[in-house]
Amino acid sequence: SSGINAEYGDNTPHVGGNTWAGGTGGRDTAGLGGKGGPYRLDAGHNVHQLSDEEKADVPEEVQRAAREMGRKAFEKRLEEIRMSKHDAERYNSFVDGVRQQISSLKQLAAGLEAKQGDRSWIRNQTDGELDDAKLVEGLTGERSVYKRRGTPRDKSANMTKPKHLTMLVDVSGSMYRFSGLDKRLQRQLEVMAMVMEGLHGSEGRVRYEVVGHSGESPHIPFVGQDLPPADEKQRLRVLEEMHAHSQFCWSGDNTVTALRKAISHAATVDADDRIVIAFSDANLDRYFIKPSTIANAMQNEPNVAVFMIFIGSIGNEAERLRKVLPAGKSFVTMDTKDIPNILQQIFASTMIGQ
């Protein structure tokens, strides 16, 4: 017997051992950070990473058995979602380089709920701030007419509305055209894969949509806020549609119109926080679009926080735009791995900081 175990426990965080799948820093089981397991399994816990030396210290027969078990689990997964090996390889080309960032985004999304819970109003208290909704009861002698900030004992009874997030992606022809220069389209697809993977399972905290813009249209729906992709195959289809649109769309630019439409829509969504994050390759000067026009569009709705992330640039155009746009509302990055930190800054300045 190889000693490899793929059974699942109750998802209680556990470190080390080799009994249940889903742990970290263990051995012979599917998990993260350990050694000898058949495949990676992220159960949402903090990862305890073994050293490379420890990970290498696995008998050859265990490694063979783990590889075989991992291969069978992989083929079963592909069969479940009817995804070919070619599809899987294509999808992994987007996510392999950002798996650590996906994990960071998952933790960030999970932390939003905790922060929100910290600032919930706990009502029916005998001390604290007078609850306006209890004025009549206070006049009749009722004592529990106060409210105060704190963590509710029963969070499910005090759940706040999910946050609304619009990812406005640039699928213009220039994204495809200049991707050979700086891989801007590949990087944007990696970002979207990271967002879809990282927010999967967090629909109760963050509801997101992905909308594209190009010279052909200011509104190209890729992911609806009520229909997030459920598995790798659906996520790959979203990425492939983005890539195909950028390759075959008409030239032109609808950045300003797209921004206005996305912001206007977000303003109508019933949510505690509304955020629009627009991606652009900063190829605006060619179409005589002034930075002040972008800035005005970004500040059109006071109840919507709007940010620009420039992931490509001809010369220093992106940096020039960043300096003109509202302070703290725009970023320039040529590295996908910077995106989680940027998202963290965005969330901190909007969701968490309120």
mmCIF file of C-alpha atoms in Angstrom:
data_model
loop_
_atom_site.group_PDB
_atom_site.id
_atom_site.type_symbol
_atom_site.label_atom_id
_atom_site.label_comp_id
_atom_site.label_asym_id
_atom_site.label_seq_id
_atom_site.Cartn_x
_atom_site.Cartn_y
_atom_site.Cartn_z
ATOM 1 C CA SER A 1 0.000 0.000 0.000
ATOM 2 C CA SER A 2 1.229 3.503 -0.797
ATOM 3 C CA GLY A 3 -0.283 4.997 2.361
ATOM 4 C CA ILE A 4 -1.805 7.826 0.324
ATOM 5 C CA ASN A 5 -5.198 8.995 1.549
ATOM 6 C CA ALA A 6 -7.693 11.132 -0.375
ATOM 7 C CA GLU A 7 -10.606 10.996 2.050
ATOM 8 C CA TYR A 8 -12.223 14.179 3.297
ATOM 9 C CA GLY A 9 -12.873 15.154 6.892
ATOM 10 C CA ASP A 10 -15.138 17.960 8.101
ATOM 11 C CA ASN A 11 -12.870 20.735 6.733
ATOM 12 C CA THR A 12 -11.585 21.643 10.208
ATOM 13 C CA PRO A 13 -8.224 23.430 9.739
ATOM 14 C CA HIS A 14 -5.420 20.966 10.393
ATOM 15 C CA VAL A 15 -1.665 21.066 9.985
ATOM 16 C CA GLY A 16 0.490 18.029 9.332
ATOM 17 C CA GLY A 17 -0.658 14.441 9.547
ATOM 18 C CA ASN A 18 -1.814 12.196 6.725
ATOM 19 C CA THR A 19 -5.419 11.279 7.527
ATOM 20 C CA TRP A 20 -7.683 13.797 5.792
ATOM 21 C CA ALA A 21 -7.521 15.723 2.537
ATOM 22 C CA GLY A 22 -7.647 19.511 2.646
ATOM 23 C CA GLY A 23 -4.960 20.184 5.261
ATOM 24 C CA THR A 24 -1.672 22.045 4.935
ATOM 25 C CA GLY A 25 1.909 21.065 5.621
ATOM 26 C CA GLY A 26 1.049 17.363 5.846
ATOM 27 C CA ARG A 27 1.974 14.319 3.805
ATOM 28 C CA ASP A 28 0.367 11.785 1.480
ATOM 29 C CA THR A 29 -2.964 13.652 1.264
ATOM 30 C CA ALA A 30 -4.385 16.209 -1.144
ATOM 31 C CA GLY A 31 -3.759 19.653 0.345
ATOM 32 C CA LEU A 32 -1.311 22.537 0.182
ATOM 33 C CA GLY A 33 2.231 23.037 1.407
ATOM 34 C CA GLY A 34 2.897 19.381 2.263
ATOM 35 C CA LYS A 35 4.632 16.490 0.551
ATOM 36 C CA GLY A 36 3.720 13.272 -1.211
ATOM 37 C CA GLY A 37 0.096 14.191 -1.887
ATOM 38 C CA PRO A 38 -1.658 13.282 -5.139
ATOM 39 C CA TYR A 39 -2.802 16.811 -6.053
ATOM 40 C CA ARG A 40 -3.323 20.325 -4.689
ATOM 41 C CA LEU A 41 -6.485 20.985 -2.692
ATOM 42 C CA ASP A 42 -7.231 24.432 -1.285
ATOM 43 C CA ALA A 43 -9.746 24.116 1.545
ATOM 44 C CA GLY A 44 -9.483 27.810 2.408
ATOM 45 C CA HIS A 45 -7.064 27.567 5.347
ATOM 46 C CA ASN A 46 -3.790 29.387 6.000
ATOM 47 C CA VAL A 47 -0.987 27.430 4.351
ATOM 48 C CA HIS A 48 1.875 25.952 6.381
ATOM 49 C CA GLN A 49 4.632 25.277 3.863
ATOM 50 C CA LEU A 50 7.196 22.504 4.258
ATOM 51 C CA SER A 51 10.748 23.218 3.146
ATOM 52 C CA ASP A 52 11.958 22.037 -0.260
ATOM 53 C CA GLU A 53 14.247 19.568 1.507
ATOM 54 C CA GLU A 54 11.341 17.997 3.396
ATOM 55 C CA LYS A 55 9.184 17.922 0.264
ATOM 56 C CA ALA A 56 11.936 16.101 -1.636
ATOM 57 C CA ASP A 57 12.218 13.432 1.077
ATOM 58 C CA VAL A 58 9.475 11.168 -0.286
ATOM 59 C CA PRO A 59 10.071 7.520 -1.300
ATOM 60 C CA GLU A 60 9.898 6.897 -5.055
ATOM 61 C CA GLU A 61 7.026 4.393 -4.734
ATOM 62 C CA VAL A 62 4.946 6.978 -2.854
ATOM 63 C CA GLN A 63 5.692 9.569 -5.522
ATOM 64 C CA ARG A 64 4.592 7.156 -8.263
ATOM 65 C CA ALA A 65 1.395 6.284 -6.423
ATOM 66 C CA ALA A 66 0.673 9.970 -5.785
ATOM 67 C CA ARG A 67 1.194 10.838 -9.443
ATOM 68 C CA GLU A 68 -1.140 8.044 -10.520
ATOM 69 C CA MET A 69 -3.814 9.077 -8.026
ATOM 70 C CA GLY A 70 -3.452 12.692 -9.096
ATOM 71 C CA ARG A 71 -3.750 11.722 -12.768
ATOM 72 C CA LYS A 72 -6.961 9.791 -12.124
ATOM 73 C CA ALA A 73 -8.429 12.636 -10.054
ATOM 74 C CA PHE A 74 -7.527 15.071 -12.827
ATOM 75 C CA GLU A 75 -9.165 12.953 -15.528
ATOM 76 C CA LYS A 76 -12.265 12.545 -13.359
ATOM 77 C CA ARG A 77 -12.459 16.316 -12.907
ATOM 78 C CA LEU A 78 -12.154 16.879 -16.658
ATOM 79 C CA GLU A 79 -14.896 14.329 -17.266
ATOM 80 C CA GLU A 80 -17.146 16.016 -14.685
ATOM 81 C CA ILE A 81 -16.959 19.356 -16.469
ATOM 82 C CA ARG A 82 -16.451 17.850 -19.948
ATOM 83 C CA MET A 83 -13.149 19.625 -20.353
ATOM 84 C CA SER A 84 -10.498 18.185 -22.668
ATOM 85 C CA LYS A 85 -6.859 17.917 -21.687
ATOM 86 C CA HIS A 86 -6.095 20.621 -24.234
ATOM 87 C CA ASP A 87 -8.672 22.878 -22.529
ATOM 88 C CA ALA A 88 -7.119 22.149 -19.152
ATOM 89 C CA GLU A 89 -3.644 23.010 -20.412
ATOM 90 C CA ARG A 90 -4.960 26.214 -21.919
ATOM 91 C CA TYR A 91 -6.702 27.204 -18.680
ATOM 92 C CA ASN A 92 -3.652 26.372 -16.591
ATOM 93 C CA SER A 93 -1.604 28.704 -18.788
ATOM 94 C CA PHE A 94 -3.633 31.529 -17.250
ATOM 95 C CA VAL A 95 -3.731 30.398 -13.633
ATOM 96 C CA ASP A 96 -0.438 28.595 -13.014
ATOM 97 C CA GLY A 97 1.517 31.823 -12.619
ATOM 98 C CA VAL A 98 -0.983 33.442 -10.243
ATOM 99 C CA ARG A 99 -2.009 30.635 -7.891
ATOM 100 C CA GLN A 100 -0.422 32.381 -4.919
ATOM 101 C CA GLN A 101 -2.279 35.570 -5.863
ATOM 102 C CA ILE A 102 -5.546 33.602 -6.126
ATOM 103 C CA SER A 103 -5.008 32.395 -2.579
ATOM 104 C CA SER A 104 -4.341 35.973 -1.438
ATOM 105 C CA LEU A 105 -7.542 37.164 -3.100
ATOM 106 C CA LYS A 106 -9.551 34.396 -1.435
ATOM 107 C CA GLN A 107 -8.235 35.480 1.966
ATOM 108 C CA LEU A 108 -8.947 39.117 1.129
ATOM 109 C CA ALA A 109 -12.545 38.307 0.168
ATOM 110 C CA ALA A 110 -13.006 36.270 3.332
ATOM 111 C CA GLY A 111 -11.650 39.158 5.397
ATOM 112 C CA LEU A 112 -14.247 41.546 4.019
ATOM 113 C CA GLU A 113 -16.996 39.652 5.809
ATOM 114 C CA ALA A 114 -15.061 39.697 9.072
ATOM 115 C CA LYS A 115 -14.453 43.447 8.811
ATOM 116 C CA GLN A 116 -18.073 44.042 7.979
ATOM 117 C CA GLY A 117 -19.089 41.960 10.960
ATOM 118 C CA ASP A 118 -16.863 44.070 13.196
ATOM 119 C CA ARG A 119 -18.731 47.232 12.234
ATOM 120 C CA SER A 120 -22.281 45.867 12.407
ATOM 121 C CA TRP A 121 -24.796 47.554 14.693
ATOM 122 C CA ILE A 122 -25.878 45.344 17.591
ATOM 123 C CA ARG A 123 -29.295 46.531 18.679
ATOM 124 C CA ASN A 124 -31.469 46.093 21.785
ATOM 125 C CA GLN A 125 -28.612 47.005 24.114
ATOM 126 C CA THR A 126 -28.869 48.592 27.572
ATOM 127 C CA ASP A 127 -25.969 50.964 26.872
ATOM 128 C CA GLY A 128 -24.294 52.563 23.888
ATOM 129 C CA GLU A 129 -25.721 54.990 21.328
ATOM 130 C CA LEU A 130 -29.428 55.761 21.402
ATOM 131 C CA ASP A 131 -31.235 53.837 18.646
ATOM 132 C CA ASP A 132 -33.501 56.245 16.736
ATOM 133 C CA ALA A 133 -35.834 53.370 15.929
ATOM 134 C CA LYS A 134 -36.447 52.844 19.674
ATOM 135 C CA LEU A 135 -37.414 56.395 20.718
ATOM 136 C CA VAL A 136 -41.013 55.477 21.495
ATOM 137 C CA GLU A 137 -39.964 52.487 23.576
ATOM 138 C CA GLY A 138 -37.519 54.729 25.456
ATOM 139 C CA LEU A 139 -40.274 57.135 26.405
ATOM 140 C CA THR A 140 -42.301 54.270 27.870
ATOM 141 C CA GLY A 141 -39.440 53.142 30.104
ATOM 142 C CA GLU A 142 -37.909 50.395 27.952
ATOM 143 C CA ARG A 143 -34.197 50.016 28.805
ATOM 144 C CA SER A 144 -32.933 48.145 25.700
ATOM 145 C CA VAL A 145 -33.080 51.162 23.419
ATOM 146 C CA TYR A 146 -29.391 51.485 22.610
ATOM 147 C CA LYS A 147 -27.141 50.181 19.836
ATOM 148 C CA ARG A 148 -23.394 49.765 19.590
ATOM 149 C CA ARG A 149 -20.778 48.561 17.162
ATOM 150 C CA GLY A 150 -19.508 45.037 17.619
ATOM 151 C CA THR A 151 -19.315 41.514 16.273
ATOM 152 C CA PRO A 152 -22.743 39.862 16.286
ATOM 153 C CA ARG A 153 -22.968 36.478 17.965
ATOM 154 C CA ASP A 154 -25.115 35.249 15.121
ATOM 155 C CA LYS A 155 -23.588 36.683 11.965
ATOM 156 C CA SER A 156 -26.127 34.945 9.754
ATOM 157 C CA ALA A 157 -28.862 37.046 11.352
ATOM 158 C CA ASN A 158 -26.935 40.273 10.687
ATOM 159 C CA MET A 159 -25.632 39.588 7.190
ATOM 160 C CA THR A 160 -25.091 42.749 5.209
ATOM 161 C CA LYS A 161 -25.693 43.074 1.507
ATOM 162 C CA PRO A 162 -22.985 41.694 -0.777
ATOM 163 C CA LYS A 163 -20.521 44.170 -2.205
ATOM 164 C CA HIS A 164 -20.951 44.994 -5.888
ATOM 165 C CA LEU A 165 -17.885 44.859 -8.119
ATOM 166 C CA THR A 166 -17.789 45.619 -11.839
ATOM 167 C CA MET A 167 -14.629 44.582 -13.647
ATOM 168 C CA LEU A 168 -14.543 46.650 -16.837
ATOM 169 C CA VAL A 169 -11.998 44.992 -19.120
ATOM 170 C CA ASP A 170 -10.311 46.379 -22.210
ATOM 171 C CA VAL A 171 -10.832 44.006 -25.135
ATOM 172 C CA SER A 172 -10.014 46.543 -27.831
ATOM 173 C CA GLY A 173 -7.970 45.652 -30.868
ATOM 174 C CA SER A 174 -4.884 47.344 -29.440
ATOM 175 C CA MET A 175 -4.855 44.861 -26.570
ATOM 176 C CA TYR A 176 -4.336 42.062 -29.074
ATOM 177 C CA ARG A 177 -2.162 44.111 -31.388
ATOM 178 C CA PHE A 178 0.410 45.107 -28.781
ATOM 179 C CA SER A 179 0.261 41.976 -26.645
ATOM 180 C CA GLY A 180 3.292 40.662 -28.493
ATOM 181 C CA LEU A 181 5.133 43.711 -27.206
ATOM 182 C CA ASP A 182 4.344 43.465 -23.501
ATOM 183 C CA LYS A 183 1.836 40.575 -23.103
ATOM 184 C CA ARG A 184 -0.891 43.002 -21.994
ATOM 185 C CA LEU A 185 -3.770 40.799 -23.168
ATOM 186 C CA GLN A 186 -2.278 37.701 -21.556
ATOM 187 C CA ARG A 187 -1.841 39.639 -18.303
ATOM 188 C CA GLN A 188 -5.431 40.880 -18.348
ATOM 189 C CA LEU A 189 -6.690 37.336 -18.929
ATOM 190 C CA GLU A 190 -4.551 36.164 -16.001
ATOM 191 C CA VAL A 191 -6.096 38.900 -13.848
ATOM 192 C CA MET A 192 -9.621 37.835 -14.826
ATOM 193 C CA ALA A 193 -8.789 34.182 -14.154
ATOM 194 C CA MET A 194 -7.455 35.248 -10.765
ATOM 195 C CA VAL A 195 -10.613 37.239 -9.993
ATOM 196 C CA MET A 196 -12.972 34.441 -11.061
ATOM 197 C CA GLU A 197 -10.998 31.833 -9.119
ATOM 198 C CA GLY A 198 -10.360 34.064 -6.118
ATOM 199 C CA LEU A 199 -13.985 35.164 -5.694
ATOM 200 C CA HIS A 200 -15.466 31.726 -6.372
ATOM 201 C CA GLY A 201 -17.422 30.746 -3.276
ATOM 202 C CA SER A 202 -17.588 34.324 -1.995
ATOM 203 C CA GLU A 203 -20.813 35.285 -3.759
ATOM 204 C CA GLY A 204 -22.406 36.048 -0.391
ATOM 205 C CA ARG A 205 -19.731 38.684 0.239
ATOM 206 C CA VAL A 206 -18.849 40.009 -3.215
ATOM 207 C CA ARG A 207 -21.084 39.865 -6.277
ATOM 208 C CA TYR A 208 -19.120 40.683 -9.380
ATOM 209 C CA GLU A 209 -19.670 41.118 -13.077
ATOM 210 C CA VAL A 210 -17.204 41.304 -15.949
ATOM 211 C CA VAL A 211 -17.990 43.675 -18.810
ATOM 212 C CA GLY A 212 -15.781 44.470 -21.772
ATOM 213 C CA HIS A 213 -15.329 47.506 -24.005
ATOM 214 C CA SER A 214 -13.760 47.936 -27.425
ATOM 215 C CA GLY A 215 -14.103 50.038 -30.535
ATOM 216 C CA GLU A 216 -17.017 47.830 -31.476
ATOM 217 C CA SER A 217 -19.091 48.292 -28.318
ATOM 218 C CA PRO A 218 -18.948 50.027 -24.916
ATOM 219 C CA HIS A 219 -20.763 47.132 -23.247
ATOM 220 C CA ILE A 220 -19.802 43.511 -23.897
ATOM 221 C CA PRO A 221 -21.131 41.252 -21.105
ATOM 222 C CA PHE A 222 -18.821 38.376 -20.202
ATOM 223 C CA VAL A 223 -19.962 37.477 -16.664
ATOM 224 C CA GLY A 224 -23.326 38.505 -15.223
ATOM 225 C CA GLN A 225 -23.451 39.325 -11.499
ATOM 226 C CA ASP A 226 -26.043 36.587 -10.954
ATOM 227 C CA LEU A 227 -24.243 33.999 -13.098
ATOM 228 C CA PRO A 228 -20.600 33.638 -12.022
ATOM 229 C CA PRO A 229 -18.824 30.794 -13.849
ATOM 230 C CA ALA A 230 -19.179 27.610 -11.830
ATOM 231 C CA ASP A 231 -16.113 25.661 -12.941
ATOM 232 C CA GLU A 232 -12.888 25.784 -14.903
ATOM 233 C CA LYS A 233 -14.570 25.122 -18.236
ATOM 234 C CA GLN A 234 -16.951 28.049 -17.857
ATOM 235 C CA ARG A 235 -14.116 30.307 -16.697
ATOM 236 C CA LEU A 236 -11.993 29.257 -19.683
ATOM 237 C CA ARG A 237 -14.867 30.097 -22.011
ATOM 238 C CA VAL A 238 -15.006 33.618 -20.552
ATOM 239 C CA LEU A 239 -11.270 34.056 -21.132
ATOM 240 C CA GLU A 240 -11.457 32.677 -24.666
ATOM 241 C CA GLU A 241 -14.342 35.019 -25.513
ATOM 242 C CA MET A 242 -12.313 37.994 -24.291
ATOM 243 C CA HIS A 243 -9.333 36.906 -26.359
ATOM 244 C CA ALA A 244 -11.428 36.300 -29.481
ATOM 245 C CA HIS A 245 -13.197 39.658 -29.201
ATOM 246 C CA SER A 246 -9.908 41.525 -28.963
ATOM 247 C CA GLN A 247 -8.607 39.645 -31.989
ATOM 248 C CA PHE A 248 -11.589 40.168 -34.265
ATOM 249 C CA CYS A 249 -13.285 43.414 -33.121
ATOM 250 C CA TRP A 250 -13.318 46.656 -35.076
ATOM 251 C CA SER A 251 -10.731 49.264 -34.192
ATOM 252 C CA GLY A 252 -11.724 52.301 -32.191
ATOM 253 C CA ASP A 253 -12.199 53.266 -28.546
ATOM 254 C CA ASN A 254 -15.246 53.426 -26.285
ATOM 255 C CA THR A 255 -13.478 53.804 -22.942
ATOM 256 C CA VAL A 256 -15.361 56.936 -21.838
ATOM 257 C CA THR A 257 -18.802 55.640 -22.847
ATOM 258 C CA ALA A 258 -18.039 52.268 -21.251
ATOM 259 C CA LEU A 259 -17.013 53.950 -18.007
ATOM 260 C CA ARG A 260 -20.173 56.025 -17.878
ATOM 261 C CA LYS A 261 -22.425 53.041 -18.596
ATOM 262 C CA ALA A 262 -20.714 50.845 -15.992
ATOM 263 C CA ILE A 263 -20.835 53.562 -13.339
ATOM 264 C CA SER A 264 -24.485 54.414 -14.039
ATOM 265 C CA HIS A 265 -25.427 50.749 -13.776
ATOM 266 C CA ALA A 266 -23.453 50.226 -10.558
ATOM 267 C CA ALA A 267 -25.239 53.207 -8.995
ATOM 268 C CA THR A 268 -28.575 51.368 -9.358
ATOM 269 C CA VAL A 269 -27.412 48.149 -7.685
ATOM 270 C CA ASP A 270 -28.697 47.476 -4.167
ATOM 271 C CA ALA A 271 -25.408 47.051 -2.294
ATOM 272 C CA ASP A 272 -23.470 48.470 0.647
ATOM 273 C CA ASP A 273 -20.473 49.270 -1.541
ATOM 274 C CA ARG A 274 -20.300 49.738 -5.300
ATOM 275 C CA ILE A 275 -16.960 49.538 -7.049
ATOM 276 C CA VAL A 276 -16.032 49.803 -10.718
ATOM 277 C CA ILE A 277 -12.500 48.808 -11.685
ATOM 278 C CA ALA A 278 -11.652 49.643 -15.291
ATOM 279 C CA PHE A 279 -8.691 48.130 -17.103
ATOM 280 C CA SER A 280 -7.066 49.943 -19.994
ATOM 281 C CA ASP A 281 -3.937 49.811 -22.118
ATOM 282 C CA ALA A 282 -3.861 53.636 -22.096
ATOM 283 C CA ASN A 283 -4.061 53.825 -25.879
ATOM 284 C CA LEU A 284 -6.265 56.926 -25.645
ATOM 285 C CA ASP A 285 -4.177 59.695 -27.168
ATOM 286 C CA ARG A 286 -4.594 58.089 -30.577
ATOM 287 C CA TYR A 287 -8.342 58.710 -30.326
ATOM 288 C CA PHE A 288 -7.965 62.279 -28.961
ATOM 289 C CA ILE A 289 -9.406 61.309 -25.568
ATOM 290 C CA LYS A 290 -8.289 63.818 -22.951
ATOM 291 C CA PRO A 291 -7.332 62.687 -19.422
ATOM 292 C CA SER A 292 -9.760 65.286 -18.035
ATOM 293 C CA THR A 293 -12.614 63.535 -19.861
ATOM 294 C CA ILE A 294 -11.718 60.254 -18.135
ATOM 295 C CA ALA A 295 -11.411 62.025 -14.781
ATOM 296 C CA ASN A 296 -14.847 63.630 -15.133
ATOM 297 C CA ALA A 297 -16.426 60.285 -16.038
ATOM 298 C CA MET A 298 -14.847 58.631 -12.994
ATOM 299 C CA GLN A 299 -16.403 61.189 -10.638
ATOM 300 C CA ASN A 300 -19.878 61.148 -12.146
ATOM 301 C CA GLU A 301 -21.566 59.148 -9.361
ATOM 302 C CA PRO A 302 -20.607 59.920 -5.733
ATOM 303 C CA ASN A 303 -21.980 56.560 -4.515
ATOM 304 C CA VAL A 304 -19.723 54.552 -6.823
ATOM 305 C CA ALA A 305 -15.984 54.173 -6.209
ATOM 306 C CA VAL A 306 -14.207 54.095 -9.574
ATOM 307 C CA PHE A 307 -10.635 53.041 -10.249
ATOM 308 C CA MET A 308 -8.464 52.699 -13.349
ATOM 309 C CA ILE A 309 -5.731 50.098 -13.714
ATOM 310 C CA PHE A 310 -3.426 50.596 -16.689
ATOM 311 C CA ILE A 311 -1.847 47.306 -17.744
ATOM 312 C CA GLY A 312 -0.219 48.517 -20.949
ATOM 313 C CA SER A 313 1.219 51.706 -22.356
ATOM 314 C CA ILE A 314 2.760 53.213 -25.439
ATOM 315 C CA GLY A 315 5.674 55.186 -24.093
ATOM 316 C CA ASN A 316 4.777 56.964 -20.846
ATOM 317 C CA GLU A 317 1.100 57.530 -21.674
ATOM 318 C CA ALA A 318 -0.189 55.399 -18.778
ATOM 319 C CA GLU A 319 1.944 57.243 -16.226
ATOM 320 C CA ARG A 320 0.888 60.587 -17.688
ATOM 321 C CA LEU A 321 -2.758 59.605 -17.313
ATOM 322 C CA ARG A 322 -2.243 58.413 -13.739
ATOM 323 C CA LYS A 323 -0.869 61.795 -12.715
ATOM 324 C CA VAL A 324 -3.943 63.606 -14.046
ATOM 325 C CA LEU A 325 -6.667 61.268 -12.760
ATOM 326 C CA PRO A 326 -8.100 61.628 -9.212
ATOM 327 C CA ALA A 327 -5.471 60.887 -6.552
ATOM 328 C CA GLY A 328 -5.417 57.305 -5.348
ATOM 329 C CA LYS A 329 -7.862 56.206 -8.051
ATOM 330 C CA SER A 330 -5.488 54.969 -10.739
ATOM 331 C CA PHE A 331 -2.631 52.496 -10.928
ATOM 332 C CA VAL A 332 -0.028 51.484 -13.485
ATOM 333 C CA THR A 333 1.304 47.937 -13.455
ATOM 334 C CA MET A 334 2.981 45.693 -15.971
ATOM 335 C CA ASP A 335 3.032 42.702 -13.616
ATOM 336 C CA THR A 336 -0.050 40.563 -12.905
ATOM 337 C CA LYS A 337 1.329 39.721 -9.481
ATOM 338 C CA ASP A 338 0.819 43.349 -8.409
ATOM 339 C CA ILE A 339 -2.952 43.139 -8.890
ATOM 340 C CA PRO A 340 -3.885 41.551 -5.497
ATOM 341 C CA ASN A 341 -2.024 44.348 -3.700
ATOM 342 C CA ILE A 342 -3.822 46.917 -5.835
ATOM 343 C CA LEU A 343 -7.171 45.266 -5.132
ATOM 344 C CA GLN A 344 -6.332 45.258 -1.434
ATOM 345 C CA GLN A 345 -5.683 49.008 -1.574
ATOM 346 C CA ILE A 346 -8.961 49.511 -3.420
ATOM 347 C CA PHE A 347 -10.964 47.425 -0.970
ATOM 348 C CA ALA A 348 -9.252 49.079 1.990
ATOM 349 C CA SER A 349 -10.163 52.544 0.730
ATOM 350 C CA THR A 350 -13.773 51.659 0.036
ATOM 351 C CA MET A 351 -15.188 48.601 1.753
ATOM 352 C CA ILE A 352 -13.042 48.206 4.854
ATOM 353 C CA GLY A 353 -12.333 51.850 5.566
ATOM 354 C CA GLN A 354 -15.969 52.866 6.024
#
